[in-house]
Amino acid sequence: MISTRRGRKPSSPVKELPLGRARVAASILDSDLGNLAYSVRRAEKEGADRIHLDVMDGHFVPNITFGPRTIRALRKRTKLPFDAHLMISEPGRYIEQFLDAGCDSVTIHVEIEEPIEPTLRAIRAAGRAAGLSLRPKTPLSALEPYKALLDIVLVMTVEPGFGGQSFMADVAREKILAARGLLSHKLHGAEVHVDGGVNRETAELIGGLAADVLVVGSALWIPGRNMGREIRLIRALADEGYQYTLNDGRPPIPRDRVVTFATLPRHLARTFQAEIEKVGIPVLVFRSGGLDVEEPDEVRDWDMLLPASSEAAALERFGARRDAMLREAAAWRAAGMPPVPFVPAPLPPRPDEVVT
Ligand code: DX5
Ligand code: ZN
């Protein structure tokens, strides 16, 4: 152990992003509510991928928790993304406050009695991910009218309101895999979250239904339990379920792996990058080869990298276009690389600008 000063604990090591597919969102509902700052810092230190914030109004559910001011105060305490789960009757009235508080995603319930679409649009217009959740008894078809606006479907596998209830396996089997169908318009980054009764006993089943984010509450806050081990175990079991139930025994594509989709001169790479990003698949463009190559940027090759998990979707949509681009690049080189207009790197579109 290296310590810079005597008696001082070394700071925790930089966390690598987990490999694999499943992600764990730590719900702080059952943590020490008198010390939430500690709860979020602890979840981060122990390797949680997100913080899940359960907002309850005593009306939509028979319990009251916290609101946007608490979330804003917690925002300063951790770098982890914030997923807000609003179990409230009037999210439209408060949505700007939740967005200002720094939520990275906001999920509302489909059972509320006010219009849903304006709130989903407001979330997306702010550049955040928009989600809809449903109670165990609500059919998935209730989400159908809103599907084009969804980044997240949050499947409740307990009645919303309290932590520590038992997992409803029938609801999981009926809805989790089917929820993915509602997100088929989104070629990259769509997520199915599962919330309620998630723990080491249920994680494998949930992963085997292709859930992306496992929301874990009470199982993380059992006194004396090693939270980091619990998080790693739940992620690993979910990936195991995915591998052997859905993926013919092949390990899942790690969520953070990238592949080279095409190698092109800069003007073509950037033009193609903008086209692909418009449908929601992020693309990184880098100079190909070593940095010490003498060719100027205009004539050298550039690599277009995209998430491995979106490669199949990109090929289906842009395979023919890629062939055309490669032919164009070959023709341009054969013609002696005549001068081309400068194409700036495109700005990625905001979620509400994505063409589906
Ligand atoms: C319940 C909340 C959950 C809760 C889950 O209404 O939405 O996020 O924290 O707790 P566990 O994991 O204990 O079921
Ligand atoms: Zn929740």
GROMACS .gro file of N, CA, C and O in nm, residues 185-306:
model
  488
  185HIS      N    1  -3.695   0.147  -3.208
  185HIS     CA    2  -3.665   0.266  -3.290
  185HIS      C    3  -3.530   0.326  -3.253
  185HIS      O    4  -3.474   0.402  -3.328
  186LYS      N    5  -3.482   0.293  -3.136
  186LYS     CA    6  -3.360   0.359  -3.086
  186LYS      C    7  -3.242   0.266  -3.108
  186LYS      O    8  -3.228   0.165  -3.042
  187LEU      N    9  -3.156   0.302  -3.203
  187LEU     CA   10  -3.051   0.209  -3.245
  187LEU      C   11  -2.937   0.198  -3.146
  187LEU      O   12  -2.857   0.107  -3.151
  188HIS      N   13  -2.926   0.296  -3.057
  188HIS     CA   14  -2.819   0.290  -2.958
  188HIS      C   15  -2.867   0.351  -2.827
  188HIS      O   16  -2.934   0.454  -2.827
  189GLY      N   17  -2.831   0.285  -2.717
  189GLY     CA   18  -2.850   0.349  -2.587
  189GLY      C   19  -2.988   0.332  -2.524
  189GLY      O   20  -3.011   0.385  -2.416
  190ALA      N   21  -3.079   0.261  -2.589
  190ALA     CA   22  -3.209   0.237  -2.525
  190ALA      C   23  -3.189   0.142  -2.408
  190ALA      O   24  -3.104   0.053  -2.414
  191GLU      N   25  -3.266   0.160  -2.302
  191GLU     CA   26  -3.244   0.078  -2.183
  191GLU      C   27  -3.374   0.027  -2.124
  191GLU      O   28  -3.470   0.102  -2.109
  192VAL      N   29  -3.373  -0.100  -2.086
  192VAL     CA   30  -3.481  -0.155  -2.005
  192VAL      C   31  -3.428  -0.164  -1.862
  192VAL      O   32  -3.323  -0.226  -1.837
  193HIS      N   33  -3.497  -0.097  -1.771
  193HIS     CA   34  -3.460  -0.103  -1.628
  193HIS      C   35  -3.559  -0.195  -1.557
  193HIS      O   36  -3.678  -0.196  -1.593
  194VAL      N   37  -3.511  -0.265  -1.457
  194VAL     CA   38  -3.599  -0.351  -1.377
  194VAL      C   39  -3.585  -0.310  -1.231
  194VAL      O   40  -3.473  -0.296  -1.180
  195ASP      N   41  -3.699  -0.286  -1.167
  195ASP     CA   42  -3.700  -0.224  -1.034
  195ASP      C   43  -3.796  -0.299  -0.942
  195ASP      O   44  -3.915  -0.312  -0.971
  196GLY      N   45  -3.741  -0.347  -0.830
  196GLY     CA   46  -3.824  -0.412  -0.729
  196GLY      C   47  -3.784  -0.556  -0.705
  196GLY      O   48  -3.797  -0.641  -0.793
  197GLY      N   49  -3.729  -0.583  -0.586
  197GLY     CA   50  -3.693  -0.720  -0.552
  197GLY      C   51  -3.573  -0.774  -0.627
  197GLY      O   52  -3.557  -0.896  -0.640
  198VAL      N   53  -3.487  -0.684  -0.675
  198VAL     CA   54  -3.368  -0.730  -0.747
  198VAL      C   55  -3.257  -0.759  -0.645
  198VAL      O   56  -3.223  -0.675  -0.562
  199ASN      N   57  -3.202  -0.879  -0.654
  199ASN     CA   58  -3.095  -0.919  -0.562
  199ASN      C   59  -3.022  -1.039  -0.624
  199ASN      O   60  -3.046  -1.074  -0.740
  200ARG      N   61  -2.934  -1.101  -0.548
  200ARG     CA   62  -2.854  -1.212  -0.603
  200ARG      C   63  -2.940  -1.332  -0.641
  200ARG      O   64  -2.900  -1.414  -0.722
  201GLU      N   65  -3.059  -1.344  -0.580
  201GLU     CA   66  -3.148  -1.456  -0.614
  201GLU      C   67  -3.217  -1.434  -0.749
  201GLU      O   68  -3.254  -1.530  -0.816
  202THR      N   69  -3.241  -1.309  -0.784
  202THR     CA   70  -3.326  -1.281  -0.901
  202THR      C   71  -3.247  -1.227  -1.021
  202THR      O   72  -3.300  -1.219  -1.132
  203ALA      N   73  -3.121  -1.190  -1.000
  203ALA     CA   74  -3.045  -1.121  -1.105
  203ALA      C   75  -3.026  -1.206  -1.231
  203ALA      O   76  -3.030  -1.154  -1.343
  204GLU      N   77  -3.006  -1.336  -1.215
  204GLU     CA   78  -2.979  -1.420  -1.331
  204GLU      C   79  -3.101  -1.428  -1.423
  204GLU      O   80  -3.090  -1.417  -1.546
  205LEU      N   81  -3.218  -1.442  -1.362
  205LEU     CA   82  -3.342  -1.444  -1.441
  205LEU      C   83  -3.358  -1.310  -1.515
  205LEU      O   84  -3.392  -1.307  -1.635
  206ILE      N   85  -3.332  -1.201  -1.446
  206ILE     CA   86  -3.351  -1.068  -1.505
  206ILE      C   87  -3.254  -1.047  -1.621
  206ILE      O   88  -3.291  -0.998  -1.728
  207GLY      N   89  -3.128  -1.087  -1.603
  207GLY     CA   90  -3.030  -1.076  -1.711
  207GLY      C   91  -3.069  -1.162  -1.830
  207GLY      O   92  -3.049  -1.124  -1.945
  208GLY      N   93  -3.126  -1.278  -1.801
  208GLY     CA   94  -3.170  -1.370  -1.907
  208GLY      C   95  -3.288  -1.317  -1.986
  208GLY      O   96  -3.327  -1.376  -2.087
  209LEU      N   97  -3.343  -1.207  -1.942
  209LEU     CA   98  -3.451  -1.141  -2.016
  209LEU      C   99  -3.402  -1.011  -2.080
  209LEU      O  100  -3.479  -0.926  -2.119
  210ALA      N  101  -3.268  -0.997  -2.084
  210ALA     CA  102  -3.201  -0.886  -2.153
  210ALA      C  103  -3.222  -0.749  -2.088
  210ALA      O  104  -3.218  -0.647  -2.157
  211ALA      N  105  -3.244  -0.745  -1.957
  211ALA     CA  106  -3.252  -0.615  -1.891
  211ALA      C  107  -3.115  -0.547  -1.897
  211ALA      O  108  -3.012  -0.614  -1.894
  212ASP      N  109  -3.114  -0.416  -1.910
  212ASP     CA  110  -2.988  -0.342  -1.917
  212ASP      C  111  -2.945  -0.290  -1.781
  212ASP      O  112  -2.828  -0.290  -1.748
  213VAL      N  113  -3.043  -0.239  -1.705
  213VAL     CA  114  -3.011  -0.178  -1.576
  213VAL      C  115  -3.092  -0.246  -1.467
  213VAL      O  116  -3.215  -0.255  -1.476
  214LEU      N  117  -3.022  -0.298  -1.367
  214LEU     CA  118  -3.088  -0.361  -1.254
  214LEU      C  119  -3.088  -0.261  -1.138
  214LEU      O  120  -2.980  -0.219  -1.093
  215VAL      N  121  -3.207  -0.221  -1.097
  215VAL     CA  122  -3.218  -0.127  -0.984
  215VAL      C  123  -3.216  -0.211  -0.856
  215VAL      O  124  -3.298  -0.301  -0.840
  216VAL      N  125  -3.121  -0.180  -0.770
  216VAL     CA  126  -3.109  -0.259  -0.647
  216VAL      C  127  -3.122  -0.166  -0.527
  216VAL      O  128  -3.047  -0.069  -0.514
  217GLY      N  129  -3.218  -0.196  -0.441
  217GLY     CA  130  -3.241  -0.115  -0.322
  217GLY      C  131  -3.195  -0.187  -0.198
  217GLY      O  132  -3.075  -0.193  -0.166
  218SER      N  133  -3.291  -0.246  -0.127
  218SER     CA  134  -3.262  -0.299   0.007
  218SER      C  135  -3.145  -0.397   0.012
  218SER      O  136  -3.072  -0.401   0.111
  219ALA      N  137  -3.124  -0.474  -0.095
  219ALA     CA  138  -3.017  -0.575  -0.092
  219ALA      C  139  -2.879  -0.511  -0.073
  219ALA      O  140  -2.785  -0.578  -0.028
  220LEU      N  141  -2.865  -0.382  -0.107
  220LEU     CA  142  -2.734  -0.317  -0.093
  220LEU      C  143  -2.710  -0.262   0.047
  220LEU      O  144  -2.597  -0.233   0.083
  221TRP      N  145  -2.819  -0.245   0.122
  221TRP     CA  146  -2.804  -0.171   0.248
  221TRP      C  147  -2.823  -0.260   0.370
  221TRP      O  148  -2.848  -0.213   0.480
  222ILE      N  149  -2.812  -0.391   0.350
  222ILE     CA  150  -2.822  -0.483   0.464
  222ILE      C  151  -2.699  -0.463   0.553
  222ILE      O  152  -2.586  -0.472   0.502
  223PRO      N  153  -2.719  -0.433   0.681
  223PRO     CA  154  -2.603  -0.407   0.768
  223PRO      C  155  -2.505  -0.524   0.765
  223PRO      O  156  -2.545  -0.641   0.768
  224GLY      N  157  -2.378  -0.490   0.755
  224GLY     CA  158  -2.274  -0.593   0.758
  224GLY      C  159  -2.245  -0.653   0.622
  224GLY      O  160  -2.151  -0.731   0.608
  225ARG      N  161  -2.324  -0.619   0.521
  225ARG     CA  162  -2.300  -0.678   0.390
  225ARG      C  163  -2.195  -0.598   0.312
  225ARG      O  164  -2.189  -0.476   0.323
  226ASN      N  165  -2.116  -0.669   0.235
  226ASN     CA  166  -2.015  -0.604   0.151
  226ASN      C  167  -2.084  -0.554   0.023
  226ASN      O  168  -2.115  -0.632  -0.067
  227MET      N  169  -2.107  -0.425   0.017
  227MET     CA  170  -2.185  -0.371  -0.094
  227MET      C  171  -2.118  -0.390  -0.229
  227MET      O  172  -2.182  -0.424  -0.328
  228GLY      N  173  -1.986  -0.371  -0.233
  228GLY     CA  174  -1.915  -0.384  -0.359
  228GLY      C  175  -1.928  -0.525  -0.417
  228GLY      O  176  -1.953  -0.545  -0.535
  229ARG      N  177  -1.916  -0.623  -0.329
  229ARG     CA  178  -1.927  -0.762  -0.373
  229ARG      C  179  -2.068  -0.789  -0.424
  229ARG      O  180  -2.088  -0.858  -0.524
  230GLU      N  181  -2.166  -0.734  -0.355
  230GLU     CA  182  -2.306  -0.753  -0.394
  230GLU      C  183  -2.331  -0.697  -0.535
  230GLU      O  184  -2.394  -0.761  -0.618
  231ILE      N  185  -2.278  -0.579  -0.559
  231ILE     CA  186  -2.295  -0.515  -0.691
  231ILE      C  187  -2.229  -0.599  -0.799
  231ILE      O  188  -2.287  -0.627  -0.904
  232ARG      N  189  -2.104  -0.641  -0.774
  232ARG     CA  190  -2.033  -0.721  -0.875
  232ARG      C  191  -2.103  -0.855  -0.899
  232ARG      O  192  -2.112  -0.903  -1.012
  233LEU      N  193  -2.154  -0.912  -0.791
  233LEU     CA  194  -2.223  -1.041  -0.802
  233LEU      C  195  -2.352  -1.026  -0.886
  233LEU      O  196  -2.378  -1.107  -0.976
  234ILE      N  197  -2.427  -0.924  -0.858
  234ILE     CA  198  -2.554  -0.904  -0.930
  234ILE      C  199  -2.526  -0.878  -1.079
  234ILE      O  200  -2.592  -0.935  -1.166
  235ARG      N  201  -2.424  -0.796  -1.108
  235ARG     CA  202  -2.391  -0.771  -1.249
  235ARG      C  203  -2.346  -0.900  -1.318
  235ARG      O  204  -2.389  -0.931  -1.429
  236ALA      N  205  -2.261  -0.977  -1.249
  236ALA     CA  206  -2.207  -1.099  -1.310
  236ALA      C  207  -2.318  -1.202  -1.332
  236ALA      O  208  -2.323  -1.269  -1.436
  237LEU      N  209  -2.409  -1.214  -1.234
  237LEU     CA  210  -2.519  -1.310  -1.250
  237LEU      C  211  -2.612  -1.268  -1.364
  237LEU      O  212  -2.660  -1.352  -1.440
  238ALA      N  213  -2.636  -1.140  -1.377
  238ALA     CA  214  -2.721  -1.092  -1.487
  238ALA      C  215  -2.656  -1.123  -1.621
  238ALA      O  216  -2.722  -1.170  -1.715
  239ASP      N  217  -2.525  -1.100  -1.632
  239ASP     CA  218  -2.456  -1.130  -1.758
  239ASP      C  219  -2.454  -1.280  -1.786
  239ASP      O  220  -2.464  -1.324  -1.901
  240GLU      N  221  -2.441  -1.358  -1.682
  240GLU     CA  222  -2.446  -1.505  -1.695
  240GLU      C  223  -2.583  -1.546  -1.751
  240GLU      O  224  -2.593  -1.628  -1.843
  241GLY      N  225  -2.687  -1.489  -1.697
  241GLY     CA  226  -2.823  -1.518  -1.746
  241GLY      C  227  -2.837  -1.482  -1.892
  241GLY      O  228  -2.889  -1.559  -1.973
  242TYR      N  229  -2.784  -1.367  -1.929
  242TYR     CA  230  -2.794  -1.322  -2.069
  242TYR      C  231  -2.718  -1.418  -2.160
  242TYR      O  232  -2.768  -1.462  -2.264
  243GLN      N  233  -2.595  -1.451  -2.119
  243GLN     CA  234  -2.510  -1.536  -2.203
  243GLN      C  235  -2.573  -1.672  -2.231
  243GLN      O  236  -2.574  -1.718  -2.345
  244TYR      N  237  -2.627  -1.735  -2.126
  244TYR     CA  238  -2.674  -1.873  -2.144
  244TYR      C  239  -2.822  -1.885  -2.178
  244TYR      O  240  -2.866  -1.989  -2.225
  245THR      N  241  -2.899  -1.779  -2.156
  245THR     CA  242  -3.041  -1.788  -2.190
  245THR      C  243  -3.068  -1.732  -2.329
  245THR      O  244  -3.150  -1.784  -2.404
  246LEU      N  245  -2.996  -1.626  -2.364
  246LEU     CA  246  -3.034  -1.554  -2.486
  246LEU      C  247  -2.926  -1.552  -2.592
  246LEU      O  248  -2.953  -1.518  -2.706
  247ASN      N  249  -2.802  -1.581  -2.555
  247ASN     CA  250  -2.692  -1.551  -2.647
  247ASN      C  251  -2.612  -1.675  -2.684
  247ASN      O  252  -2.493  -1.665  -2.714
  248ASP      N  253  -2.677  -1.793  -2.685
  248ASP     CA  254  -2.612  -1.918  -2.727
  248ASP      C  255  -2.480  -1.945  -2.657
  248ASP      O  256  -2.385  -1.998  -2.717
  249GLY      N  257  -2.468  -1.904  -2.531
  249GLY     CA  258  -2.345  -1.930  -2.457
  249GLY      C  259  -2.232  -1.833  -2.485
  249GLY      O  260  -2.126  -1.843  -2.424
  250ARG      N  261  -2.255  -1.739  -2.577
  250ARG     CA  262  -2.149  -1.640  -2.604
  250ARG      C  263  -2.159  -1.526  -2.503
  250ARG      O  264  -2.269  -1.480  -2.473
  251PRO      N  265  -2.046  -1.478  -2.453
  251PRO     CA  266  -2.053  -1.366  -2.358
  251PRO      C  267  -2.112  -1.242  -2.425
  251PRO      O  268  -2.096  -1.225  -2.546
  252PRO      N  269  -2.179  -1.157  -2.350
  252PRO     CA  270  -2.235  -1.036  -2.411
  252PRO      C  271  -2.127  -0.943  -2.462
  252PRO      O  272  -2.014  -0.945  -2.411
  253ILE      N  273  -2.160  -0.863  -2.560
  253ILE     CA  274  -2.066  -0.760  -2.607
  253ILE      C  275  -2.053  -0.656  -2.497
  253ILE      O  276  -2.153  -0.601  -2.452
  254PRO      N  277  -1.930  -0.630  -2.450
  254PRO     CA  278  -1.917  -0.529  -2.345
  254PRO      C  279  -1.974  -0.395  -2.391
  254PRO      O  280  -1.956  -0.355  -2.506
  255ARG      N  281  -2.047  -0.332  -2.300
  255ARG     CA  282  -2.118  -0.210  -2.335
  255ARG      C  283  -2.025  -0.099  -2.383
  255ARG      O  284  -2.066  -0.012  -2.458
  256ASP      N  285  -1.900  -0.104  -2.342
  256ASP     CA  286  -1.810   0.007  -2.376
  256ASP      C  287  -1.712  -0.025  -2.489
  256ASP      O  288  -1.624   0.054  -2.518
  257ARG      N  289  -1.727  -0.141  -2.553
  257ARG     CA  290  -1.634  -0.176  -2.660
  257ARG      C  291  -1.671  -0.100  -2.789
  257ARG      O  292  -1.788  -0.083  -2.820
  258VAL      N  293  -1.569  -0.055  -2.860
  258VAL     CA  294  -1.595   0.012  -2.988
  258VAL      C  295  -1.529  -0.067  -3.102
  258VAL      O  296  -1.435  -0.142  -3.079
  259VAL      N  297  -1.582  -0.050  -3.223
  259VAL     CA  298  -1.525  -0.115  -3.341
  259VAL      C  299  -1.504  -0.010  -3.450
  259VAL      O  300  -1.571   0.093  -3.450
  260THR      N  301  -1.412  -0.039  -3.541
  260THR     CA  302  -1.393   0.051  -3.655
  260THR      C  303  -1.496   0.015  -3.762
  260THR      O  304  -1.499  -0.098  -3.811
  261PHE      N  305  -1.581   0.110  -3.795
  261PHE     CA  306  -1.688   0.083  -3.891
  261PHE      C  307  -1.640   0.111  -4.034
  261PHE      O  308  -1.680   0.043  -4.128
  262ALA      N  309  -1.557   0.213  -4.051
  262ALA     CA  310  -1.503   0.244  -4.184
  262ALA      C  311  -1.378   0.330  -4.167
  262ALA      O  312  -1.360   0.394  -4.064
  263THR      N  313  -1.292   0.327  -4.269
  263THR     CA  314  -1.173   0.412  -4.269
  263THR      C  315  -1.177   0.493  -4.398
  263THR      O  316  -1.182   0.437  -4.507
  264LEU      N  317  -1.181   0.626  -4.383
  264LEU     CA  318  -1.207   0.714  -4.498
  264LEU      C  319  -1.126   0.843  -4.486
  264LEU      O  320  -1.084   0.880  -4.376
  265PRO      N  321  -1.109   0.915  -4.598
  265PRO     CA  322  -1.050   1.049  -4.587
  265PRO      C  323  -1.139   1.139  -4.500
  265PRO      O  324  -1.260   1.114  -4.488
  266ARG      N  325  -1.080   1.244  -4.444
  266ARG     CA  326  -1.151   1.321  -4.341
  266ARG      C  327  -1.285   1.378  -4.389
  266ARG      O  328  -1.385   1.371  -4.317
  267HIS      N  329  -1.286   1.438  -4.509
  267HIS     CA  330  -1.412   1.502  -4.552
  267HIS      C  331  -1.525   1.401  -4.563
  267HIS      O  332  -1.640   1.430  -4.528
  268LEU      N  333  -1.491   1.279  -4.608
  268LEU     CA  334  -1.596   1.176  -4.620
  268LEU      C  335  -1.631   1.118  -4.484
  268LEU      O  336  -1.748   1.093  -4.453
  269ALA      N  337  -1.530   1.099  -4.400
  269ALA     CA  338  -1.555   1.042  -4.266
  269ALA      C  339  -1.649   1.133  -4.187
  269ALA      O  340  -1.744   1.086  -4.122
  270ARG      N  341  -1.625   1.264  -4.195
  270ARG     CA  342  -1.709   1.355  -4.116
  270ARG      C  343  -1.850   1.368  -4.173
  270ARG      O  344  -1.947   1.382  -4.099
  271THR      N  345  -1.860   1.363  -4.304
  271THR     CA  346  -1.993   1.366  -4.366
  271THR      C  347  -2.072   1.242  -4.322
  271THR      O  348  -2.189   1.251  -4.281
  272PHE      N  349  -2.005   1.127  -4.329
  272PHE     CA  350  -2.070   1.000  -4.293
  272PHE      C  351  -2.101   0.996  -4.143
  272PHE      O  352  -2.208   0.949  -4.101
  273GLN      N  353  -2.011   1.050  -4.063
  273GLN     CA  354  -2.033   1.058  -3.918
  273GLN      C  355  -2.164   1.131  -3.888
  273GLN      O  356  -2.246   1.084  -3.808
  274ALA      N  357  -2.185   1.245  -3.952
  274ALA     CA  358  -2.308   1.323  -3.927
  274ALA      C  359  -2.432   1.241  -3.965
  274ALA      O  360  -2.533   1.243  -3.895
  275GLU      N  361  -2.424   1.168  -4.076
  275GLU     CA  362  -2.539   1.088  -4.121
  275GLU      C  363  -2.573   0.979  -4.019
  275GLU      O  364  -2.688   0.955  -3.987
  276ILE      N  365  -2.470   0.913  -3.968
  276ILE     CA  366  -2.494   0.803  -3.874
  276ILE      C  367  -2.543   0.857  -3.739
  276ILE      O  368  -2.635   0.803  -3.677
  277GLU      N  369  -2.483   0.966  -3.696
  277GLU     CA  370  -2.524   1.020  -3.565
  277GLU      C  371  -2.668   1.070  -3.566
  277GLU      O  372  -2.735   1.071  -3.463
  278LYS      N  373  -2.715   1.109  -3.682
  278LYS     CA  374  -2.853   1.157  -3.692
  278LYS      C  375  -2.954   1.049  -3.652
  278LYS      O  376  -3.064   1.080  -3.606
  279VAL      N  377  -2.919   0.923  -3.668
  279VAL     CA  378  -3.012   0.817  -3.626
  279VAL      C  379  -2.982   0.769  -3.484
  279VAL      O  380  -3.039   0.671  -3.437
  280GLY      N  381  -2.891   0.838  -3.415
  280GLY     CA  382  -2.871   0.810  -3.273
  280GLY      C  383  -2.755   0.719  -3.240
  280GLY      O  384  -2.736   0.683  -3.123
  281ILE      N  385  -2.675   0.680  -3.340
  281ILE     CA  386  -2.557   0.598  -3.309
  281ILE      C  387  -2.436   0.692  -3.299
  281ILE      O  388  -2.404   0.761  -3.395
  282PRO      N  389  -2.369   0.695  -3.183
  282PRO     CA  390  -2.254   0.786  -3.171
  282PRO      C  391  -2.133   0.735  -3.249
  282PRO      O  392  -2.109   0.615  -3.255
  283VAL      N  393  -2.060   0.827  -3.310
  283VAL     CA  394  -1.942   0.790  -3.390
  283VAL      C  395  -1.824   0.877  -3.346
  283VAL      O  396  -1.839   0.998  -3.330
  284LEU      N  397  -1.710   0.813  -3.328
  284LEU     CA  398  -1.587   0.887  -3.299
  284LEU      C  399  -1.499   0.879  -3.424
  284LEU      O  400  -1.488   0.773  -3.484
  285VAL      N  401  -1.438   0.991  -3.461
  285VAL     CA  402  -1.350   0.990  -3.577
  285VAL      C  403  -1.208   1.027  -3.533
  285VAL      O  404  -1.189   1.132  -3.472
  286PHE      N  405  -1.115   0.937  -3.560
  286PHE     CA  406  -0.976   0.958  -3.519
  286PHE      C  407  -0.883   0.944  -3.639
  286PHE      O  408  -0.912   0.866  -3.730
  287ARG      N  409  -0.769   1.011  -3.633
  287ARG     CA  410  -0.667   0.989  -3.736
  287ARG      C  411  -0.626   0.842  -3.732
  287ARG      O  412  -0.598   0.788  -3.625
  288SER      N  413  -0.620   0.781  -3.848
  288SER     CA  414  -0.582   0.640  -3.855
  288SER      C  415  -0.430   0.629  -3.849
  288SER      O  416  -0.359   0.719  -3.890
  289GLY      N  417  -0.383   0.518  -3.795
  289GLY     CA  418  -0.239   0.496  -3.790
  289GLY      C  419  -0.173   0.579  -3.681
  289GLY      O  420  -0.240   0.638  -3.597
  290GLY      N  421  -0.040   0.585  -3.685
  290GLY     CA  422   0.035   0.656  -3.582
  290GLY      C  423   0.026   0.807  -3.600
  290GLY      O  424  -0.012   0.857  -3.706
  291LEU      N  425   0.062   0.878  -3.494
  291LEU     CA  426   0.054   1.024  -3.501
  291LEU      C  427   0.170   1.085  -3.578
  291LEU      O  428   0.166   1.200  -3.618
  292ASP      N  429   0.275   1.006  -3.597
  292ASP     CA  430   0.394   1.063  -3.661
  292ASP      C  431   0.393   1.046  -3.814
  292ASP      O  432   0.492   1.071  -3.880
  293VAL      N  433   0.281   1.002  -3.869
  293VAL     CA  434   0.272   0.991  -4.015
  293VAL      C  435   0.283   1.131  -4.072
  293VAL      O  436   0.229   1.226  -4.018
  294GLU      N  437   0.354   1.143  -4.184
  294GLU     CA  438   0.381   1.278  -4.233
  294GLU      C  439   0.269   1.337  -4.315
  294GLU      O  440   0.265   1.457  -4.339
  295GLU      N  441   0.175   1.254  -4.361
  295GLU     CA  442   0.069   1.309  -4.446
  295GLU      C  443  -0.013   1.415  -4.373
  295GLU      O  444  -0.042   1.399  -4.255
  296PRO      N  445  -0.053   1.519  -4.445
  296PRO     CA  446  -0.143   1.616  -4.382
  296PRO      C  447  -0.281   1.556  -4.359
  296PRO      O  448  -0.319   1.457  -4.423
  297ASP      N  449  -0.355   1.617  -4.265
  297ASP     CA  450  -0.485   1.563  -4.226
  297ASP      C  451  -0.582   1.546  -4.343
  297ASP      O  452  -0.665   1.456  -4.342
  298GLU      N  453  -0.572   1.634  -4.443
  298GLU     CA  454  -0.671   1.628  -4.553
  298GLU      C  455  -0.656   1.503  -4.637
  298GLU      O  456  -0.750   1.461  -4.702
  299VAL      N  457  -0.536   1.447  -4.642
  299VAL     CA  458  -0.517   1.335  -4.735
  299VAL      C  459  -0.503   1.200  -4.664
  299VAL      O  460  -0.517   1.096  -4.726
  300ARG      N  461  -0.480   1.203  -4.535
  300ARG     CA  462  -0.462   1.076  -4.467
  300ARG      C  463  -0.597   1.010  -4.438
  300ARG      O  464  -0.703   1.070  -4.457
  301ASP      N  465  -0.591   0.888  -4.390
  301ASP     CA  466  -0.713   0.816  -4.357
  301ASP      C  467  -0.756   0.842  -4.212
  301ASP      O  468  -0.671   0.863  -4.125
  302TRP      N  469  -0.887   0.836  -4.189
  302TRP     CA  470  -0.944   0.855  -4.056
  302TRP      C  471  -1.031   0.734  -4.024
  302TRP      O  472  -1.105   0.685  -4.110
  303ASP      N  473  -1.022   0.688  -3.899
  303ASP     CA  474  -1.105   0.574  -3.855
  303ASP      C  475  -1.235   0.624  -3.794
  303ASP      O  476  -1.234   0.716  -3.712
  304MET      N  477  -1.342   0.558  -3.834
  304MET     CA  478  -1.473   0.588  -3.773
  304MET      C  479  -1.507   0.476  -3.675
  304MET      O  480  -1.527   0.362  -3.715
  305LEU      N  481  -1.514   0.511  -3.546
  305LEU     CA  482  -1.540   0.410  -3.442
  305LEU      C  483  -1.683   0.425  -3.390
  305LEU      O  484  -1.729   0.537  -3.368
  306LEU      N  485  -1.748   0.312  -3.369
  306LEU     CA  486  -1.880   0.318  -3.307
  306LEU      C  487  -1.896   0.202  -3.209
  306LEU      O  488  -1.818   0.107  -3.208
   0.00000   0.00000   0.00000
